[in-house]
Coordinates of C-alpha atoms in Angstrom, one line a residue:
M1 CA -24.8 -59.8 63.8
D2 CA -27.8 -60.3 66.6
L3 CA -30.5 -62.6 65.0
P4 CA -33.4 -63.8 67.3
P5 CA -34.5 -67.3 67.9
F6 CA -35.7 -69.1 64.7
R7 CA -39.2 -69.6 65.6
L8 CA -39.6 -72.6 62.9
E9 CA -36.7 -74.6 64.0
R10 CA -37.5 -73.9 67.7
Y11 CA -41.0 -75.3 67.4
L12 CA -39.9 -78.7 65.3
A13 CA -36.6 -79.2 67.9
E14 CA -39.5 -79.4 70.3
Y15 CA -41.8 -82.0 68.8
E16 CA -40.5 -83.4 65.7
F17 CA -38.2 -86.3 67.4
R18 CA -40.9 -87.4 69.8
A19 CA -43.7 -87.2 67.9
P20 CA -45.4 -90.0 65.8
H21 CA -46.8 -88.6 62.8
L22 CA -45.0 -86.0 61.0
L23 CA -47.5 -84.2 59.2
C24 CA -45.7 -80.9 58.7
T25 CA -42.4 -82.2 56.4
S26 CA -41.0 -79.9 54.4
D27 CA -38.8 -82.5 52.8
C28 CA -39.3 -85.7 50.3
Q29 CA -38.6 -89.6 51.5
S30 CA -35.4 -90.5 52.0
I31 CA -33.5 -93.2 51.6
S32 CA -30.7 -95.7 53.2
V33 CA -27.2 -95.4 52.3
G34 CA -27.3 -98.9 50.7
D35 CA -30.0 -98.0 48.3
L36 CA -28.6 -94.8 46.9
L37 CA -25.1 -96.8 46.4
A38 CA -27.2 -99.1 44.6
H39 CA -28.0 -97.0 41.7
E40 CA -24.7 -96.9 40.2
E41 CA -22.3 -100.0 40.1
G42 CA -19.1 -100.0 41.8
A43 CA -20.5 -97.0 43.8
G44 CA -20.5 -98.8 47.0
E45 CA -16.9 -100.0 47.0
R46 CA -15.6 -96.7 45.8
F47 CA -17.5 -95.4 48.9
M48 CA -15.9 -97.2 51.4
N49 CA -12.8 -96.6 49.6
H50 CA -13.4 -92.4 49.7
G51 CA -11.0 -90.6 51.7
L52 CA -11.8 -88.8 54.5
G53 CA -9.6 -86.0 54.7
Y54 CA -10.8 -82.3 53.8
T55 CA -12.3 -81.8 50.5
E56 CA -12.0 -78.1 48.3
S57 CA -13.2 -75.2 49.9
R58 CA -15.8 -74.5 47.0
G59 CA -16.8 -78.2 46.2
A60 CA -15.6 -81.5 45.4
P61 CA -14.9 -81.2 41.3
D62 CA -16.8 -83.6 40.5
L63 CA -19.8 -82.4 42.8
R64 CA -20.1 -79.1 41.1
E65 CA -19.7 -80.6 37.5
E66 CA -22.6 -82.1 38.4
I67 CA -24.5 -79.6 39.7
A68 CA -23.3 -77.4 36.8
G69 CA -25.2 -79.8 34.3
L70 CA -28.0 -78.8 36.0
Y71 CA -27.8 -75.4 34.4
D72 CA -27.2 -74.0 30.9
A73 CA -25.4 -70.8 31.4
V74 CA -23.7 -71.6 34.7
P75 CA -20.2 -72.9 34.1
T76 CA -18.7 -75.5 36.9
S77 CA -16.7 -72.0 38.1
G78 CA -19.9 -70.6 38.7
I79 CA -21.1 -73.3 41.7
L80 CA -19.9 -72.9 45.6
V81 CA -21.0 -76.2 47.8
S82 CA -22.5 -75.4 51.0
A83 CA -23.5 -77.1 54.4
G84 CA -27.5 -77.1 53.0
A85 CA -29.1 -74.0 52.0
E86 CA -28.8 -72.6 55.1
E87 CA -25.4 -71.8 54.5
A88 CA -25.6 -70.6 50.9
I89 CA -28.2 -67.5 52.1
F90 CA -26.0 -66.5 55.0
L91 CA -23.3 -66.2 52.9
F92 CA -25.2 -64.4 50.0
M93 CA -26.6 -61.7 52.6
N94 CA -23.5 -61.1 54.2
A95 CA -21.5 -60.9 51.0
L96 CA -23.4 -58.7 49.2
L97 CA -25.5 -56.5 51.8
E98 CA -24.8 -53.3 53.8
P99 CA -26.3 -51.9 56.7
G100 CA -29.3 -49.3 55.1
D101 CA -29.3 -51.5 51.7
E102 CA -33.2 -52.6 51.0
V103 CA -33.9 -56.3 50.7
I104 CA -37.4 -57.2 49.1
V105 CA -38.8 -60.8 50.5
Q106 CA -41.9 -62.8 48.9
M107 CA -43.9 -63.4 52.5
P108 CA -44.5 -65.4 54.2
A109 CA -40.9 -67.2 54.3
Y110 CA -38.6 -69.7 55.6
Q111 CA -37.0 -67.2 58.3
S112 CA -33.5 -67.0 57.0
L113 CA -34.5 -65.0 53.7
H114 CA -35.4 -62.5 55.9
E115 CA -33.9 -62.5 58.9
I116 CA -30.3 -62.7 58.0
A117 CA -30.9 -59.7 55.9
R118 CA -32.1 -57.7 59.1
G119 CA -29.3 -58.7 61.0
A120 CA -27.0 -57.4 58.7
G121 CA -28.5 -53.8 59.5
C122 CA -30.5 -54.3 56.0
R123 CA -34.6 -53.1 56.0
V124 CA -36.7 -55.8 54.7
V125 CA -39.5 -55.3 52.7
P126 CA -42.6 -57.6 52.8
W127 CA -43.8 -58.8 49.5
P128 CA -47.0 -60.4 50.8
L129 CA -49.2 -63.4 49.3
A130 CA -52.6 -64.0 50.3
D131 CA -54.7 -67.3 49.7
A132 CA -58.0 -65.3 48.8
T133 CA -55.6 -65.0 45.2
G134 CA -54.6 -68.5 45.5
W135 CA -51.1 -67.4 47.0
R136 CA -50.1 -66.0 43.1
P137 CA -47.4 -63.2 43.3
D138 CA -49.0 -59.7 42.5
I139 CA -46.0 -57.8 40.3
E140 CA -47.6 -54.4 40.7
R141 CA -47.3 -54.8 44.3
L142 CA -43.5 -56.0 43.5
K143 CA -42.9 -52.9 41.4
E144 CA -44.5 -50.6 44.5
R145 CA -41.8 -51.4 46.6
V146 CA -38.7 -51.3 44.3
T147 CA -36.8 -48.1 45.9
D148 CA -33.2 -46.7 45.0
R149 CA -31.8 -48.5 47.9
T150 CA -33.4 -51.9 47.0
R151 CA -30.2 -54.0 46.7
A152 CA -31.8 -57.5 46.2
I153 CA -35.4 -59.4 45.7
V154 CA -35.9 -62.6 47.2
I155 CA -38.1 -65.0 45.7
N156 CA -38.8 -69.0 46.3
T157 CA -40.9 -71.0 43.4
P158 CA -41.9 -73.7 44.1
H159 CA -42.9 -71.6 47.4
N160 CA -42.5 -72.8 51.1
P161 CA -44.9 -73.0 52.6
T162 CA -47.8 -72.3 50.3
G163 CA -47.1 -74.7 47.6
C164 CA -47.5 -72.1 44.8
H165 CA -45.6 -72.4 42.0
M166 CA -44.9 -68.5 39.6
T167 CA -45.9 -68.7 36.0
R168 CA -43.3 -68.2 33.6
E169 CA -44.8 -64.8 32.6
E170 CA -44.7 -64.1 36.7
Y171 CA -41.3 -65.0 37.0
L172 CA -39.8 -63.0 34.1
A173 CA -41.4 -60.1 35.2
V174 CA -39.8 -60.3 38.3
R175 CA -36.4 -60.6 36.3
D176 CA -37.4 -57.6 34.4
I177 CA -38.1 -55.5 37.1
A178 CA -34.4 -56.4 38.7
A179 CA -32.5 -55.9 35.7
E180 CA -34.4 -52.3 35.2
R181 CA -32.8 -51.8 38.1
D182 CA -29.6 -53.6 38.4
I183 CA -30.5 -55.5 41.2
H184 CA -29.6 -59.2 42.4
I185 CA -32.6 -61.6 42.3
F186 CA -31.9 -64.5 45.0
S187 CA -33.7 -67.0 43.7
D188 CA -34.5 -70.4 46.4
E189 CA -34.9 -73.0 44.1
V190 CA -34.6 -75.9 46.1
Y191 CA -38.2 -77.6 45.4
R192 CA -37.1 -77.5 41.9
F193 CA -37.9 -81.0 39.9
L194 CA -40.9 -81.3 42.1
E195 CA -43.6 -79.6 39.3
Y196 CA -46.6 -81.9 38.9
D197 CA -46.3 -80.9 35.1
P198 CA -43.0 -81.0 34.2
A199 CA -44.2 -78.2 31.6
G200 CA -44.3 -75.4 34.6
R201 CA -40.7 -76.1 35.1
L202 CA -39.0 -72.5 35.3
P203 CA -35.9 -71.6 34.0
P204 CA -33.1 -71.4 37.0
M205 CA -32.7 -67.6 37.3
A206 CA -28.9 -68.0 37.2
D207 CA -29.6 -68.7 33.4
I208 CA -31.3 -66.0 32.4
Y209 CA -30.0 -63.3 34.8
E210 CA -26.5 -62.4 35.2
K211 CA -27.2 -61.0 38.6
G212 CA -29.3 -64.0 39.1
V213 CA -28.0 -66.3 42.2
S214 CA -30.1 -69.7 42.4
V215 CA -29.9 -72.0 45.2
G216 CA -30.5 -75.8 45.3
V217 CA -30.1 -78.2 47.8
M218 CA -29.8 -82.2 48.3
S219 CA -32.7 -82.3 51.2
K220 CA -36.0 -81.2 49.6
A221 CA -36.7 -82.7 45.8
F222 CA -33.7 -85.7 46.3
G223 CA -34.7 -86.3 50.3
L224 CA -31.4 -86.5 51.2
A225 CA -31.3 -83.9 54.0
G226 CA -29.1 -85.8 56.1
L227 CA -26.1 -85.4 53.6
R228 CA -26.4 -81.9 54.2
I229 CA -25.3 -80.7 51.0
G230 CA -26.7 -77.2 49.1
W231 CA -25.2 -75.0 46.3
T232 CA -25.2 -71.6 45.1
A233 CA -25.2 -71.1 41.1
A234 CA -24.6 -67.5 39.8
Q235 CA -22.9 -66.1 36.7
D236 CA -21.9 -63.2 39.1
T237 CA -18.2 -64.6 40.0
A238 CA -17.1 -61.5 42.0
L239 CA -20.2 -62.2 44.0
L240 CA -19.3 -65.9 44.0
D241 CA -15.9 -65.4 44.8
R242 CA -16.9 -63.0 48.2
M243 CA -19.1 -65.7 49.3
A244 CA -16.4 -68.6 49.1
A245 CA -13.8 -65.8 51.3
L246 CA -17.0 -65.9 53.7
K247 CA -17.2 -69.9 54.2
D248 CA -13.5 -69.6 55.3
Y249 CA -15.4 -68.6 58.8
T250 CA -18.3 -70.9 58.5
T251 CA -17.9 -73.9 56.9
I252 CA -14.4 -73.8 55.5
C253 CA -15.5 -77.0 53.7
C254 CA -18.5 -79.7 53.2
S255 CA -18.6 -83.3 54.6
A256 CA -16.6 -85.6 51.9
P257 CA -18.8 -88.5 52.3
S258 CA -21.9 -86.6 51.9
E259 CA -20.5 -84.8 48.4
F260 CA -19.6 -88.3 47.2
L261 CA -23.5 -89.7 47.9
S262 CA -24.7 -86.5 46.5
A263 CA -23.1 -86.5 43.4
V264 CA -24.3 -90.3 43.1
A265 CA -27.6 -88.9 43.6
L266 CA -27.2 -86.2 41.2
R267 CA -26.3 -89.0 38.1
H268 CA -29.5 -90.5 39.3
R269 CA -31.7 -87.8 40.1
E270 CA -34.6 -88.5 37.4
E271 CA -35.5 -91.7 39.3
I272 CA -34.9 -90.5 42.5
V273 CA -37.1 -87.5 41.8
G274 CA -39.8 -89.5 40.0
K275 CA -40.2 -91.8 43.2
N276 CA -40.9 -88.8 44.8
L277 CA -43.1 -87.4 42.7
A278 CA -45.3 -91.0 42.6
I279 CA -45.5 -90.1 46.6
I280 CA -46.6 -86.6 46.1
G281 CA -49.2 -87.7 43.7
D282 CA -50.8 -90.3 45.8
N283 CA -50.5 -88.2 48.8
L284 CA -52.5 -85.2 47.2
A285 CA -55.2 -87.2 45.9
L286 CA -55.6 -88.4 50.0
L287 CA -55.4 -84.2 51.0
D288 CA -57.9 -83.3 48.3
R289 CA -60.5 -86.0 49.6
F290 CA -59.5 -84.8 53.4
F291 CA -60.0 -81.4 52.6
A292 CA -63.2 -81.6 50.6
G293 CA -64.8 -83.7 53.8
H294 CA -63.6 -81.1 56.5
A295 CA -64.3 -78.0 54.3
D296 CA -66.1 -76.8 57.7
L297 CA -62.9 -76.2 59.4
F298 CA -60.2 -75.6 56.9
S299 CA -60.0 -73.8 53.8
W300 CA -57.7 -75.6 51.2
V301 CA -55.7 -74.1 48.4
R302 CA -54.1 -76.9 46.1
P303 CA -50.6 -76.5 45.9
T304 CA -49.4 -76.3 42.0
A305 CA -45.7 -77.8 42.7
G306 CA -43.5 -79.0 45.7
A307 CA -44.1 -81.2 48.9
I308 CA -46.0 -78.7 51.5
A309 CA -49.0 -76.4 51.5
F310 CA -50.6 -73.6 53.8
P311 CA -54.1 -74.7 54.5
R312 CA -56.4 -71.8 56.4
L313 CA -58.2 -72.9 60.0
L314 CA -61.6 -71.4 59.4
S315 CA -61.9 -70.8 63.3
G316 CA -59.4 -70.5 66.3
G317 CA -55.6 -69.6 66.3
A318 CA -53.1 -72.0 64.7
E319 CA -50.8 -72.3 67.1
G320 CA -52.7 -73.3 69.6
F321 CA -54.8 -75.9 67.3
C322 CA -51.0 -77.3 66.3
R323 CA -50.1 -77.7 70.2
T324 CA -53.4 -79.4 70.9
V325 CA -53.2 -81.9 67.6
V326 CA -49.9 -82.9 68.3
E327 CA -50.4 -83.2 72.1
E328 CA -53.6 -85.0 71.7
S329 CA -52.9 -87.0 68.6
G330 CA -49.2 -87.1 68.3
V331 CA -49.9 -85.2 64.8
L332 CA -47.2 -82.7 64.2
L333 CA -48.4 -79.4 61.9
L334 CA -46.6 -76.3 61.8
P335 CA -48.5 -73.0 62.7
S336 CA -48.6 -69.8 60.4
S337 CA -46.9 -68.2 63.6
V338 CA -43.5 -69.8 63.2
Y339 CA -43.7 -67.9 59.7
D340 CA -44.3 -64.2 61.5
F341 CA -47.4 -64.5 59.0
G342 CA -50.5 -64.2 61.4
D343 CA -52.1 -67.3 63.5
S344 CA -54.7 -68.6 60.8
H345 CA -53.1 -71.4 58.6
F346 CA -50.5 -74.2 59.3
R347 CA -48.0 -76.0 57.2
I348 CA -48.3 -79.4 56.0
G349 CA -45.8 -82.0 54.0
F350 CA -47.2 -84.2 51.6
A351 CA -43.7 -86.2 50.2
R352 CA -43.4 -89.0 52.4
S353 CA -44.8 -92.4 52.1
D354 CA -46.3 -92.9 55.9
M355 CA -48.8 -89.7 55.3
G356 CA -51.8 -92.4 55.0
P357 CA -51.3 -93.0 58.6
A358 CA -50.6 -89.4 59.7
L359 CA -53.5 -88.0 58.1
A360 CA -55.8 -91.1 59.2
A361 CA -54.6 -90.0 63.2
F362 CA -55.4 -86.7 62.5
S363 CA -58.7 -87.6 60.7
A364 CA -59.6 -89.1 64.1
Y365 CA -58.6 -86.8 66.0
L366 CA -60.7 -84.9 64.4
E367 CA -63.5 -86.6 64.6
Q368 CA -63.5 -87.3 68.3
I369 CA -63.4 -83.6 68.9
R370 CA -66.5 -82.5 66.7

């Protein structure tokens, strides 16, 4: 498989660990191991006595039970634990797709969601979003893209990087289009639980469609990126078996300490996610004021869910702008060029508690260059 450089990851590798202000992060505020274990009486002692041997390839049984509890129609046997969501994407694409298949992908998108399919010899058919329509998915354009060779539709809601969240009507329409043609749906749901209004939370695709594949991760809503734990949920057990067989060639199994800690976090998910939603709410208020005060520089489509957004730069190229900003002010933004989505937008992240100082540094820089 011939894969191109991962532009987003290479860009972050260049700046992420030396820039003092990270204003583009995609995850939520993290916590320490001690703070996580403090959620549960006796968890610290159990963790210290936890074995460091191999775990089950499909995931530790107690962790899979906790994950299965997030779904209504997916049993524990329908859960495959992976090293983050990245491995889940890789396993799905290679287990399902064959050269010549077509895959429809919502764009812009995290690069793995299209490049792994392309590397497997598939034709990737973009289903583009646009800020002119508030990043809303155009269902009629999706229908036009489906052919007899379409093998999968790849969606992501809440969406990275735009922050748009599908309505229930839009979501079910995607399901119905796929069901009519017996097409798998790969549903990237890593920002699930970060809906600003709980009424907008959608059912997992794996619950409502027998060929729906839902992917979750500890990195985003839970803020536990360092655990490197993700999962796939599916009713299609034959597909899951093929993914599990391929996992023998990737990670074999995940980290035993990470699986233990993930199970603890999932048992206390409401408190953990609730704190992150509070941070998001406070930071969104700051961003609303910031973009209102800089309407001559940026176009701001307020996100409807999740931890990131995708404002437009009204003049100049986004990549040059972002590089200048980080070099001269220490504020890291992520240009749309790393998404292969033009050069007019940039990603911001607002789910960490230090966003206030980062935004202040960005504001000071903008005032300086006016």
